[in-house]
PDB file of C-alpha atoms and ligand atoms in Angstrom:
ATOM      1  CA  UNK S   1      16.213   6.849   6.497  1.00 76.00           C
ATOM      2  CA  UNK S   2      14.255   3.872   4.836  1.00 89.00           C
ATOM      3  CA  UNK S   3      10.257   3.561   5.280  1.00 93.00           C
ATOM      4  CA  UNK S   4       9.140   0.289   6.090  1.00 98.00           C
ATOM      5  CA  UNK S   5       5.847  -1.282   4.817  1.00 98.00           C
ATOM      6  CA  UNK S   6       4.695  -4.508   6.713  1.00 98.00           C
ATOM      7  CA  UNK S   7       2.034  -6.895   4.728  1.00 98.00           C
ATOM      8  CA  UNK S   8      -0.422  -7.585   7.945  1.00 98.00           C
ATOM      9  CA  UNK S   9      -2.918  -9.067   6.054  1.00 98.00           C
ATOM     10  CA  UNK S  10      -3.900 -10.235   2.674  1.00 98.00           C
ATOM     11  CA  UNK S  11      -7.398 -11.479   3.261  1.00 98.00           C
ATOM     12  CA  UNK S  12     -10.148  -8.367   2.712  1.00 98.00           C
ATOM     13  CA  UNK S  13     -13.827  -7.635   2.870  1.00 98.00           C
ATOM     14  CA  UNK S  14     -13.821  -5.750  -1.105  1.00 98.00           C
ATOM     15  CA  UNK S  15     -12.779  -7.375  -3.919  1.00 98.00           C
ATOM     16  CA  UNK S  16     -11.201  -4.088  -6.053  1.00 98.00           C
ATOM     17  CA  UNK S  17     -10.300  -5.285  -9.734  1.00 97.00           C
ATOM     18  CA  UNK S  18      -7.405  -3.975  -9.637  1.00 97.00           C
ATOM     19  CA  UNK S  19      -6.064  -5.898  -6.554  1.00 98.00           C
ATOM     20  CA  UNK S  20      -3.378  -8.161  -6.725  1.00 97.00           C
ATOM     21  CA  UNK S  21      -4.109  -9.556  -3.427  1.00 98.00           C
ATOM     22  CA  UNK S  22      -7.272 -10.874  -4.230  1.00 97.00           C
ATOM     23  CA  UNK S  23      -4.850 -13.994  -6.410  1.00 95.00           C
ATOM     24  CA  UNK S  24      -2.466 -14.168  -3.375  1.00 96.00           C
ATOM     25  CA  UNK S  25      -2.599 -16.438  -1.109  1.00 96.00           C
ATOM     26  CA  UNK S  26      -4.863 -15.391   2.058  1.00 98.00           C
ATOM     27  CA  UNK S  27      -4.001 -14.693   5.651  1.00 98.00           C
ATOM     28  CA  UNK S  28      -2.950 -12.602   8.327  1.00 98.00           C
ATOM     29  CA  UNK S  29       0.521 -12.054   9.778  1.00 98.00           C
ATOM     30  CA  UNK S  30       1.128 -13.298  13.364  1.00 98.00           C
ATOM     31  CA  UNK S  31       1.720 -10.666  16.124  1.00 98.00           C
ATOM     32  CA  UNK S  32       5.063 -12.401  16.536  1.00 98.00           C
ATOM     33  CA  UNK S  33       6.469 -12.611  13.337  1.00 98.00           C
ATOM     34  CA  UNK S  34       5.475  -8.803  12.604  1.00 98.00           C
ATOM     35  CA  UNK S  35       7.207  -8.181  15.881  1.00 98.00           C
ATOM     36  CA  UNK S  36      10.483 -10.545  14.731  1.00 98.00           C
ATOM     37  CA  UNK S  37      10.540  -8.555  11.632  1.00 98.00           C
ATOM     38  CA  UNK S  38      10.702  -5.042  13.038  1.00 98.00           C
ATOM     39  CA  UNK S  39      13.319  -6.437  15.591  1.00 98.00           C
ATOM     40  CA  UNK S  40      15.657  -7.678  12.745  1.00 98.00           C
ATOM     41  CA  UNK S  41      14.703  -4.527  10.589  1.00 98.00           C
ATOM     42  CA  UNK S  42      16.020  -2.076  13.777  1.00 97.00           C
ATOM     43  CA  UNK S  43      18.982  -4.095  14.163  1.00 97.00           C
ATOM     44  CA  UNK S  44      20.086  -4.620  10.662  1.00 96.00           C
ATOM     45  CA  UNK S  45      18.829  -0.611   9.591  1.00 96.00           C
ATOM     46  CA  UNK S  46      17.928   1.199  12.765  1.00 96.00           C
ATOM     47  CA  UNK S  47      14.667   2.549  13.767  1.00 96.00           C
ATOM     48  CA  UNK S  48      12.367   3.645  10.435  1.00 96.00           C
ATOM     49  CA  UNK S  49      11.061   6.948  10.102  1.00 95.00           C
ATOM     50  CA  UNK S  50       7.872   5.230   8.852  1.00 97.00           C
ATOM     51  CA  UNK S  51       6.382   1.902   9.582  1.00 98.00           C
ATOM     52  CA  UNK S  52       3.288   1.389   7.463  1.00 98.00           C
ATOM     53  CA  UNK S  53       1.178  -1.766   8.052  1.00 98.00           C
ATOM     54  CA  UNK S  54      -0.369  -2.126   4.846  1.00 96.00           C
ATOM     55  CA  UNK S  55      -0.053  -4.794   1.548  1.00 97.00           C
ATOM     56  CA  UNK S  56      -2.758  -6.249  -0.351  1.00 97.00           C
ATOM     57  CA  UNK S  57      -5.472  -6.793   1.764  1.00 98.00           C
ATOM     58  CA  UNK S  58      -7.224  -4.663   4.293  1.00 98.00           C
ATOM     59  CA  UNK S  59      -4.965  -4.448   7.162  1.00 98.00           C
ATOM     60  CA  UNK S  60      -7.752  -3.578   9.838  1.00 98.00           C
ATOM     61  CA  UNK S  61      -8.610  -7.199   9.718  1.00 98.00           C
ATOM     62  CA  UNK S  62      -5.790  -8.341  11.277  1.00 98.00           C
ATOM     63  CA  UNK S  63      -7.269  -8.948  14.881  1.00 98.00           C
ATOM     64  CA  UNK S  64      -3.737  -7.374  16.135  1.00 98.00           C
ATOM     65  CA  UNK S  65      -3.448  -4.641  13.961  1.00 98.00           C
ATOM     66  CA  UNK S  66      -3.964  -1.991  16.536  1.00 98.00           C
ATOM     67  CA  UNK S  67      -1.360  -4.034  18.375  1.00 98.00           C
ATOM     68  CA  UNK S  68       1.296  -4.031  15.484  1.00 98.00           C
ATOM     69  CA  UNK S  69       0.640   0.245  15.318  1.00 98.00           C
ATOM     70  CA  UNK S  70       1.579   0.324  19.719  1.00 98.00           C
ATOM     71  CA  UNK S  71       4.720  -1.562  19.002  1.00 98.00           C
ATOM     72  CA  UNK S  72       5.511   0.515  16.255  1.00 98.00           C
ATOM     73  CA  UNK S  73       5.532   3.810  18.099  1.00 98.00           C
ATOM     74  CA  UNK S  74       7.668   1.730  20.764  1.00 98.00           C
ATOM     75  CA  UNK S  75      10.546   1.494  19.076  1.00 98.00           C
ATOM     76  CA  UNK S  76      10.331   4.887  17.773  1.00 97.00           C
ATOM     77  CA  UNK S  77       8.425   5.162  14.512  1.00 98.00           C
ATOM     78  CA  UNK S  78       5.720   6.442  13.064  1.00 98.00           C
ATOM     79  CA  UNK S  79       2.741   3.991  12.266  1.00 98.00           C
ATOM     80  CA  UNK S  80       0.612   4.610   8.864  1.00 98.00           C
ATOM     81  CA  UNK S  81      -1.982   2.497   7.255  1.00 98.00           C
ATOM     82  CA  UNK S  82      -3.779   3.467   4.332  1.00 98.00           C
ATOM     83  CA  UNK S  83      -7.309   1.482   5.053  1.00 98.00           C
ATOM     84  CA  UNK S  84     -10.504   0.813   2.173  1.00 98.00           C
ATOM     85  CA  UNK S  85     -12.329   2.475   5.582  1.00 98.00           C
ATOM     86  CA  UNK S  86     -14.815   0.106   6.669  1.00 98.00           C
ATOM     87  CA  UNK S  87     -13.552  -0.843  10.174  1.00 98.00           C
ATOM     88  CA  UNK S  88     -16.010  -0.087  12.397  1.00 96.00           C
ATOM     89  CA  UNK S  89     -14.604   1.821  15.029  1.00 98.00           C
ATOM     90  CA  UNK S  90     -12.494   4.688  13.641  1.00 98.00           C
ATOM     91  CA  UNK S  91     -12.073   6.155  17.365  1.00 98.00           C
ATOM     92  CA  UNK S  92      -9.196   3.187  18.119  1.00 98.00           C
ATOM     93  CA  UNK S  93      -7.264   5.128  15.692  1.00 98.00           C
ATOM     94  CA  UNK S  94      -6.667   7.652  17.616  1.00 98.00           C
ATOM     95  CA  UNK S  95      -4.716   5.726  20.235  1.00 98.00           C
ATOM     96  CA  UNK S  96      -1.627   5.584  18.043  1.00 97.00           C
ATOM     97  CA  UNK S  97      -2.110   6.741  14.558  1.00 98.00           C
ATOM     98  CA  UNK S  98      -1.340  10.510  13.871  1.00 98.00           C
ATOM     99  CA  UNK S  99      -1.718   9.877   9.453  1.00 98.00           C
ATOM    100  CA  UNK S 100      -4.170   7.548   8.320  1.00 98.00           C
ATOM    101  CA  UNK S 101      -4.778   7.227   4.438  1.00 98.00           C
ATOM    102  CA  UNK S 102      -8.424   5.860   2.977  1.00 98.00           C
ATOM    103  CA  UNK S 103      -9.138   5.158  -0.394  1.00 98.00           C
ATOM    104  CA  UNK S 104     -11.290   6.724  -2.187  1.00 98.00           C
ATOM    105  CA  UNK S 105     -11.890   6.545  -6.405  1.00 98.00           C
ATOM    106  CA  UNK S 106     -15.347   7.660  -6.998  1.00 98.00           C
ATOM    107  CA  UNK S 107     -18.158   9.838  -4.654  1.00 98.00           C
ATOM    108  CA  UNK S 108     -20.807   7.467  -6.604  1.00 97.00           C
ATOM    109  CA  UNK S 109     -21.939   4.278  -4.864  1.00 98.00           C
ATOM    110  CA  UNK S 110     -22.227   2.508  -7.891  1.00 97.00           C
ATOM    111  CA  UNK S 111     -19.229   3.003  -9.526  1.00 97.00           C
ATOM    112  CA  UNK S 112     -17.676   2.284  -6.043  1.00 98.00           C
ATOM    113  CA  UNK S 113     -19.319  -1.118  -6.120  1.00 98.00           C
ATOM    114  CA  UNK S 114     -18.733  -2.262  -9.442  1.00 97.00           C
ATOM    115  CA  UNK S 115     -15.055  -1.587  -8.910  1.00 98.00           C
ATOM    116  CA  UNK S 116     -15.451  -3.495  -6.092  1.00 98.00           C
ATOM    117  CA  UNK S 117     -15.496  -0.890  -3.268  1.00 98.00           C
ATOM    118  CA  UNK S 118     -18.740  -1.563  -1.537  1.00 96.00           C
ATOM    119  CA  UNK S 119     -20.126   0.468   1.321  1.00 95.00           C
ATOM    120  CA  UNK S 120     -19.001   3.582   0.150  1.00 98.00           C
ATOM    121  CA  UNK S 121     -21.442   5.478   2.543  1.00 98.00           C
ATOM    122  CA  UNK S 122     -19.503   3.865   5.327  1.00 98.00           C
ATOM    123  CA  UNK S 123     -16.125   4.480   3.981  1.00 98.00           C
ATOM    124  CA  UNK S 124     -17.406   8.396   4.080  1.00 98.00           C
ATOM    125  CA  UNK S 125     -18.473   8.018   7.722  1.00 98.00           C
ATOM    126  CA  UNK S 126     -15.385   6.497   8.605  1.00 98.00           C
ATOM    127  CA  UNK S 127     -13.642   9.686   7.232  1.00 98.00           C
ATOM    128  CA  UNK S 128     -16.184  12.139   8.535  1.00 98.00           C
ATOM    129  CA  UNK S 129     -15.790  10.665  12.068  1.00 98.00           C
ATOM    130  CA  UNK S 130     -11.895  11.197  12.080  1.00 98.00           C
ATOM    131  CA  UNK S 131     -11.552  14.262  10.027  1.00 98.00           C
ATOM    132  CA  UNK S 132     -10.310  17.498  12.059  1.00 97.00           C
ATOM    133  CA  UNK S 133      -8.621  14.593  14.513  1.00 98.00           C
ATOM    134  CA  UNK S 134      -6.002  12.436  12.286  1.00 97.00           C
ATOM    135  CA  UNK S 135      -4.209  14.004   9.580  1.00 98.00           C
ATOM    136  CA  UNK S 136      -5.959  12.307   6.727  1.00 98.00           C
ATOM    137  CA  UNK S 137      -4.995  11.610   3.059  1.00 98.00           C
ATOM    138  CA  UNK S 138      -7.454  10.085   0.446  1.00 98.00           C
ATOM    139  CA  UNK S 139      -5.579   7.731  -1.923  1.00 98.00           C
ATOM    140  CA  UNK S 140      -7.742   7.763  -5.219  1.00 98.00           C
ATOM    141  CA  UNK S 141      -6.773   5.061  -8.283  1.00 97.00           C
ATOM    142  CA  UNK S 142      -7.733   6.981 -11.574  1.00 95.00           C
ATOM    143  CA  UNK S 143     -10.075   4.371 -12.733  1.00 92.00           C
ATOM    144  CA  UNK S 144     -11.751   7.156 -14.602  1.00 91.00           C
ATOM    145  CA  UNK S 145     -13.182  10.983 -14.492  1.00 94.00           C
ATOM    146  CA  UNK S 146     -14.531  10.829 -11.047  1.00 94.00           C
ATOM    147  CA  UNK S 147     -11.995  11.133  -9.552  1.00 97.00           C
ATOM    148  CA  UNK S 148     -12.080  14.785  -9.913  1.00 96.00           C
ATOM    149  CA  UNK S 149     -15.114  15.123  -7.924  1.00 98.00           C
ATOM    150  CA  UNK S 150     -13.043  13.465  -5.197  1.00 98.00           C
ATOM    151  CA  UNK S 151     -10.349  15.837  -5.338  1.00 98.00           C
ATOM    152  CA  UNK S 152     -13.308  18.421  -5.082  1.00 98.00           C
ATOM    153  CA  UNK S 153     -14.627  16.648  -2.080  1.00 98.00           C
ATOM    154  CA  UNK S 154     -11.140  17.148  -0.190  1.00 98.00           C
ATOM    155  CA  UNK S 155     -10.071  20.359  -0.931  1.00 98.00           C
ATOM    156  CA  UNK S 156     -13.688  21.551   0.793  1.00 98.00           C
ATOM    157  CA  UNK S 157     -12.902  19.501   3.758  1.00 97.00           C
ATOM    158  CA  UNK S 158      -9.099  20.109   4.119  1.00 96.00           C
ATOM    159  CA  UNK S 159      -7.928  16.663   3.396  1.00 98.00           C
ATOM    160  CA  UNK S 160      -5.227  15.754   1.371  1.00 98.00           C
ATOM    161  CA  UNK S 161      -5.662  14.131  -1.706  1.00 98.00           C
ATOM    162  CA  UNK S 162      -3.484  11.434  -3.562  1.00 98.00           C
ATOM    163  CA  UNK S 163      -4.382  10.303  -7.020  1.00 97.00           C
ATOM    164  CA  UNK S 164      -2.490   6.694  -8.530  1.00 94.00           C
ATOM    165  CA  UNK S 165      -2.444   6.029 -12.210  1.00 92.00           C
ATOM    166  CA  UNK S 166      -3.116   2.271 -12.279  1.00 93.00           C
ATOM    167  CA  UNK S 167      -0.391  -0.360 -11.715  1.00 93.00           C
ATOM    168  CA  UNK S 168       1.161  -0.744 -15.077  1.00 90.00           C
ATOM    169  CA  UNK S 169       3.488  -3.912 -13.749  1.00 92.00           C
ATOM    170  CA  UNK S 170       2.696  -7.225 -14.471  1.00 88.00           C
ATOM    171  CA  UNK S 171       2.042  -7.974 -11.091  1.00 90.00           C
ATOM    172  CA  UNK S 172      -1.223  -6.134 -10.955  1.00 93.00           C
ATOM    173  CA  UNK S 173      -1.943  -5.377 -14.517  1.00 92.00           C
ATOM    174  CA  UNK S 174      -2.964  -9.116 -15.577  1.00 91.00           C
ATOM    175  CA  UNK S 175      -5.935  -8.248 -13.593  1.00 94.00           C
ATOM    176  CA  UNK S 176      -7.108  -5.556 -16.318  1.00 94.00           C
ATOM    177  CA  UNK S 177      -4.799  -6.534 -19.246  1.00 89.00           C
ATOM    178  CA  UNK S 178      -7.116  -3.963 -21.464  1.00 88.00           C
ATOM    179  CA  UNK S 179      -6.118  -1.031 -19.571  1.00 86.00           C
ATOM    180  CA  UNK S 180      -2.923  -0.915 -20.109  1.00 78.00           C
ATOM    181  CA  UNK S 181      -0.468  -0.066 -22.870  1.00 74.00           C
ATOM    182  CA  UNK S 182       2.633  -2.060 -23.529  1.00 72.00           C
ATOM    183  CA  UNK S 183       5.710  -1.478 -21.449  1.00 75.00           C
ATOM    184  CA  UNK S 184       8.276   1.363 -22.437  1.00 80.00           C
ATOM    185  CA  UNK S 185      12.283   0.234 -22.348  1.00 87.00           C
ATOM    186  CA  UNK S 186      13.945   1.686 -19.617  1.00 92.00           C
ATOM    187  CA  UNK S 187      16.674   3.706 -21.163  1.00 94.00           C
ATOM    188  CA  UNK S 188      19.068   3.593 -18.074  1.00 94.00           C
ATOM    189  CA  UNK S 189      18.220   0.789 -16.319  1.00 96.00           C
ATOM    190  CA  UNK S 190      18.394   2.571 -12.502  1.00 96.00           C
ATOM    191  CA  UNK S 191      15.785   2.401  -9.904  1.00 96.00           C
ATOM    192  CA  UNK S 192      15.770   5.050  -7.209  1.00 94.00           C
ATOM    193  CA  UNK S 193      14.747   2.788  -4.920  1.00 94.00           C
ATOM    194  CA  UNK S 194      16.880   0.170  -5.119  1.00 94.00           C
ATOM    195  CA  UNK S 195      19.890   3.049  -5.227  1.00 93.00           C
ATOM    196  CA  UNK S 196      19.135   4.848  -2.468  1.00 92.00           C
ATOM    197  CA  UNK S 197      17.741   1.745   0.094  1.00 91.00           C
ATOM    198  CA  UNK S 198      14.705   3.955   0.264  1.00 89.00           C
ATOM    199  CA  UNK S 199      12.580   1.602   1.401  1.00 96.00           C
ATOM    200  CA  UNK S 200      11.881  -2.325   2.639  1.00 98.00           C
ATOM    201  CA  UNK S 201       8.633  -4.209   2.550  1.00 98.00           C
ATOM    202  CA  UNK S 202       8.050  -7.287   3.905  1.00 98.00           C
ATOM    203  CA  UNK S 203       4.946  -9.468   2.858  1.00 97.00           C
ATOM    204  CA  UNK S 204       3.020 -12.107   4.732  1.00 98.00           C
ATOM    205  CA  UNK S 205       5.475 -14.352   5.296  1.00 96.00           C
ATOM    206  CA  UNK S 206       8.248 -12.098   6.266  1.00 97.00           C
ATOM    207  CA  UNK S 207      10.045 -12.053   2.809  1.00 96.00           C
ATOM    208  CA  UNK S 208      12.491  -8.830   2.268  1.00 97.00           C
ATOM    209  CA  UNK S 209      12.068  -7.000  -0.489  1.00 97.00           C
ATOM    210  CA  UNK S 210      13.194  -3.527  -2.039  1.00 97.00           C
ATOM    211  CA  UNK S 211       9.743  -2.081  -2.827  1.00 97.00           C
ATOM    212  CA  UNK S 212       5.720  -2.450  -2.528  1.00 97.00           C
ATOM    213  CA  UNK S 213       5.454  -3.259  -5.984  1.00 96.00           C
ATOM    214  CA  UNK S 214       6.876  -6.707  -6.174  1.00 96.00           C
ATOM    215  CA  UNK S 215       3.464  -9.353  -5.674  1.00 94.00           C
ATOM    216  CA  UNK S 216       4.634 -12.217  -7.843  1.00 90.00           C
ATOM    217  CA  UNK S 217       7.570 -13.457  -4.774  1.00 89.00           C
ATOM    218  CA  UNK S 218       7.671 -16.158  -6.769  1.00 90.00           C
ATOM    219  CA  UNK S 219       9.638 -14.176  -9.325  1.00 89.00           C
ATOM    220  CA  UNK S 220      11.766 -12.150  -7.043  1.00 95.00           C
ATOM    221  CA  UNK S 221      15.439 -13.945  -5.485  1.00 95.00           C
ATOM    222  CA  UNK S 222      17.231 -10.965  -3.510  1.00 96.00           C
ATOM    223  CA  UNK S 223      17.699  -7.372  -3.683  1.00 96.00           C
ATOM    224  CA  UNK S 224      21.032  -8.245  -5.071  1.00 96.00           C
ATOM    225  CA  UNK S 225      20.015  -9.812  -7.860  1.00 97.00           C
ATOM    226  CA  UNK S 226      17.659  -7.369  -8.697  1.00 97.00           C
ATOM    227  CA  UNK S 227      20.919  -4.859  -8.467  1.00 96.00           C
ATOM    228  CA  UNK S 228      23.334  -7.167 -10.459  1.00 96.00           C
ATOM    229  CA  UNK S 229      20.972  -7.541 -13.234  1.00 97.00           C
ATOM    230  CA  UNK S 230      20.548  -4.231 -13.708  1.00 97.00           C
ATOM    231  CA  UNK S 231      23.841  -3.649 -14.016  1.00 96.00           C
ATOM    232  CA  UNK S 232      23.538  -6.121 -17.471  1.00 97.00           C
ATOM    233  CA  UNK S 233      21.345  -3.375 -18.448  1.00 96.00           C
ATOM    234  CA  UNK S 234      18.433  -5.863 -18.716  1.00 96.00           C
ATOM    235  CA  UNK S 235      14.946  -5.388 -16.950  1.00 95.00           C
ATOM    236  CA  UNK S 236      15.022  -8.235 -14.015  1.00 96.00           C
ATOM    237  CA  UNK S 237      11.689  -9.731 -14.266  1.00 94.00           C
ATOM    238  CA  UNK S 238      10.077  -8.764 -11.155  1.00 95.00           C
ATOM    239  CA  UNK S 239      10.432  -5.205 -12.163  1.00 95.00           C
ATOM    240  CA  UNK S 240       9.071  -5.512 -15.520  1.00 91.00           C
ATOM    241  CA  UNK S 241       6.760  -2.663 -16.297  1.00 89.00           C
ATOM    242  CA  UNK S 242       7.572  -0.496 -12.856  1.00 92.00           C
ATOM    243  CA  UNK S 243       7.609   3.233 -13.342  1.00 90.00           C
ATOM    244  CA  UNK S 244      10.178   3.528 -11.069  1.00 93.00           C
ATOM    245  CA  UNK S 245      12.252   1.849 -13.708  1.00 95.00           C
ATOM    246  CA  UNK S 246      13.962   4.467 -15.526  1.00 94.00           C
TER     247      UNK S 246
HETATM  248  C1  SAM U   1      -3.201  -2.365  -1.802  1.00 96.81           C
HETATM  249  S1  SAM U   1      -4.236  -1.224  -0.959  1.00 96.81           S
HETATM  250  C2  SAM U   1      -4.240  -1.879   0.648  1.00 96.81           C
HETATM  251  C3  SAM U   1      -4.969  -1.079   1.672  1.00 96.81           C
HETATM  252  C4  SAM U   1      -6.484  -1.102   1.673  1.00 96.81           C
HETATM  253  N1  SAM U   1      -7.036  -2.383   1.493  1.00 96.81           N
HETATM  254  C5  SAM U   1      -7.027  -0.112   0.675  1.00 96.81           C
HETATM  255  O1  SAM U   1      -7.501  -0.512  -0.384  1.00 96.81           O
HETATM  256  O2  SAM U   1      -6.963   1.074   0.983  1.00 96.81           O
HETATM  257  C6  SAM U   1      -3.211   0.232  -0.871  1.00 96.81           C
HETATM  258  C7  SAM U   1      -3.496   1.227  -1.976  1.00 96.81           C
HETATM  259  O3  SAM U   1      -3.097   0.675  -3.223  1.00 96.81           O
HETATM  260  C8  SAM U   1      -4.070   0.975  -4.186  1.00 96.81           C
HETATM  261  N2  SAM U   1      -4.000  -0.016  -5.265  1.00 96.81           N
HETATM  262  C9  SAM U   1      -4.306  -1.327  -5.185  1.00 96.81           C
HETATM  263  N3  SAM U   1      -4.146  -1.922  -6.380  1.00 96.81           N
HETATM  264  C10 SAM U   1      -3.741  -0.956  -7.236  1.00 96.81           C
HETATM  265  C11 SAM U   1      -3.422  -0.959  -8.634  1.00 96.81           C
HETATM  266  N4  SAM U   1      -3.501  -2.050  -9.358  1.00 96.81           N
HETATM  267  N5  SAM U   1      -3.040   0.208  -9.182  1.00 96.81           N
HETATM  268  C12 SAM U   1      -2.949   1.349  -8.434  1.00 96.81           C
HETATM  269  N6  SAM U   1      -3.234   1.405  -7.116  1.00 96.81           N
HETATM  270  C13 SAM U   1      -3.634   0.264  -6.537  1.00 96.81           C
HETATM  271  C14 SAM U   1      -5.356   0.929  -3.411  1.00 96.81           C
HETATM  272  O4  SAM U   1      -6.409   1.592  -4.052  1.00 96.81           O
HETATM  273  C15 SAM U   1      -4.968   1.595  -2.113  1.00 96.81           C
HETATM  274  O5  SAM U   1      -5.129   2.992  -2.170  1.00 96.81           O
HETATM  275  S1  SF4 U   2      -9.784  -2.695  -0.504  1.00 96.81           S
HETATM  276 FE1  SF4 U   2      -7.566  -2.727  -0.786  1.00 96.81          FE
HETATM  277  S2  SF4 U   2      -6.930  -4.826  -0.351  1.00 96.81           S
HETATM  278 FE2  SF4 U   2      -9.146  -4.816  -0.583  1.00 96.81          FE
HETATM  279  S3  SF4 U   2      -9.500  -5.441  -2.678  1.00 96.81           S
HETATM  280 FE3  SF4 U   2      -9.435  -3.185  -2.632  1.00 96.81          FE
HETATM  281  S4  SF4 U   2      -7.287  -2.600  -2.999  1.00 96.81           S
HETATM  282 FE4  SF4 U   2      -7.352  -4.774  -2.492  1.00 96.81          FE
HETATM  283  S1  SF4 U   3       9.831  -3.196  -8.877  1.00 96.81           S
HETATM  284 FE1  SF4 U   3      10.244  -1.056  -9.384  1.00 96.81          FE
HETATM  285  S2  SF4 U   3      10.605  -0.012  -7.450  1.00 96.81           S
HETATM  286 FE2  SF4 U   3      10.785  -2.212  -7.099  1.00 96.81          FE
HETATM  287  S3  SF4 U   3      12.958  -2.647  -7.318  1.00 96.81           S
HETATM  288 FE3  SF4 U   3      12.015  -3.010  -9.309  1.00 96.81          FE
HETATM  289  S4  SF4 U   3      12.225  -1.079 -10.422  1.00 96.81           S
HETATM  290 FE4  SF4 U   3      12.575  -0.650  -8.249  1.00 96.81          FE
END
């Protein structure tokens, strides 16, 4: 069953170097048009086993966010929503979220802030006040060595912990060009995704697409193009650099 992943907002309070959204253009989906989207998504796919409201930007922003996770347990799915933590009433989670995810990439306020996570002492408040009552994973980017004293951090308190290498595509990595090394050939030009339909996203303005990972729209046409060029057994340029690229 595909996992869906619904870009409610692109606008945020941080300003993480590493964020693609912060060059994308800023808003916040409509109630309607996220609710027009998961329509058409049911009736083209059936119900998801996942619907995630999360892109690049902080979803809690979106005024109806809480409102997009009700609807989504309506029809029959399970809402997610991985958060930078600094809404200020972590209780309204518990109306209709069973998994929340927060990210975390360093226990030290500075580093926090110069990555551009700010607040950090209320991002760990906003975990401490829902631990024990959501199941709770912390999403980690390895930005460097501290994020081992993270992992740390969960294992004492029981929460799952999920550490990302930093986004090596294009997309992202123009951000922090320094960081990363050039792009290996794919040697058989297959993407598990795309194969198996695992999953659709669909960004601010509604736009399909086959994964999370595709921020330059401007690039992307259709999943079948993405598909046909592949079969050339040439990288299509919105994938360019993806790991899921093998
Ligand atoms: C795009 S954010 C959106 C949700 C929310 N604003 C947050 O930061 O948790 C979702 C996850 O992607 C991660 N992420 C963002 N940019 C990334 C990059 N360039 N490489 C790896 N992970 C990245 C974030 O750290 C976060 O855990
Ligand atoms: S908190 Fe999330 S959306 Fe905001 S800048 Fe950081 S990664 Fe991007
Ligand atoms: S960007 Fe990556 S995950 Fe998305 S379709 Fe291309 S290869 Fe697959």
């Amino acid at each position: 069953m595909m996992d869906v992943q619904v870009e409610v907002s692109t606008r945020c309070n941080f300003d993480c170097f590493y964020c693609a959204g912060r060059d994308m253009v800023q808003g916040d989906m409509p109630l309607e048009r996220f609710r027009a989207i998961v329509d058409s998504h049911v009736a083209r796919y059936g119900v998801p086993r996942r619907l995630s409201l999360q892109g690049e930007g902080e979803p809690t922003l979106n005024r109806d966010f809480f409102a997009m996770a009700a609807y989504a347990r309506t029809i029959g799915a399970e809402p997610f929503t991985i958060t930078n933590g600094t809404y200020k009433y972590p209780e309204h989670f518990l109306a209709d979220f069973r998994q929340v995810g927060v990210s975390i990439d360093t226990l030290d306020a500075g580093e926090a802030a110069s990555i551009g996570r700010h607040n950090l002492e209320r991002v760990i408040e906003f975990v401490e006040n829902l631990r024990g009552k959501l199941d709770i994973t912390i999403f980690s980017v390895a930005v460097s060595a501290s994020v081992q004293p993270v992992r740390e951090w969960c294992r004492k308190r029981g929460l799952r912990h999920m550490i990302q290498p930093l986004q090596g595509k294009d997309d992202y990595s123009r951000r922090y060009p320094q960081r990363i090394q050039l792009h290996r050939q794919p040697t058989e030009y297959r993407c598990h995704l795309l194969e198996n339909d695992g999953m659709r996203y669909y960004d601010l303005s509604g736009g399909e697409m086959p994964c999370c990972f595709i921020k330059d729209a401007s690039r992307f046409e259709s999943i079948a193009a993405l598909r046909s060029i592949l079969e050339e057994r040439k990288v299509p340029l919105p994938c360019a650099g993806c790991a899921h690229l093998r």
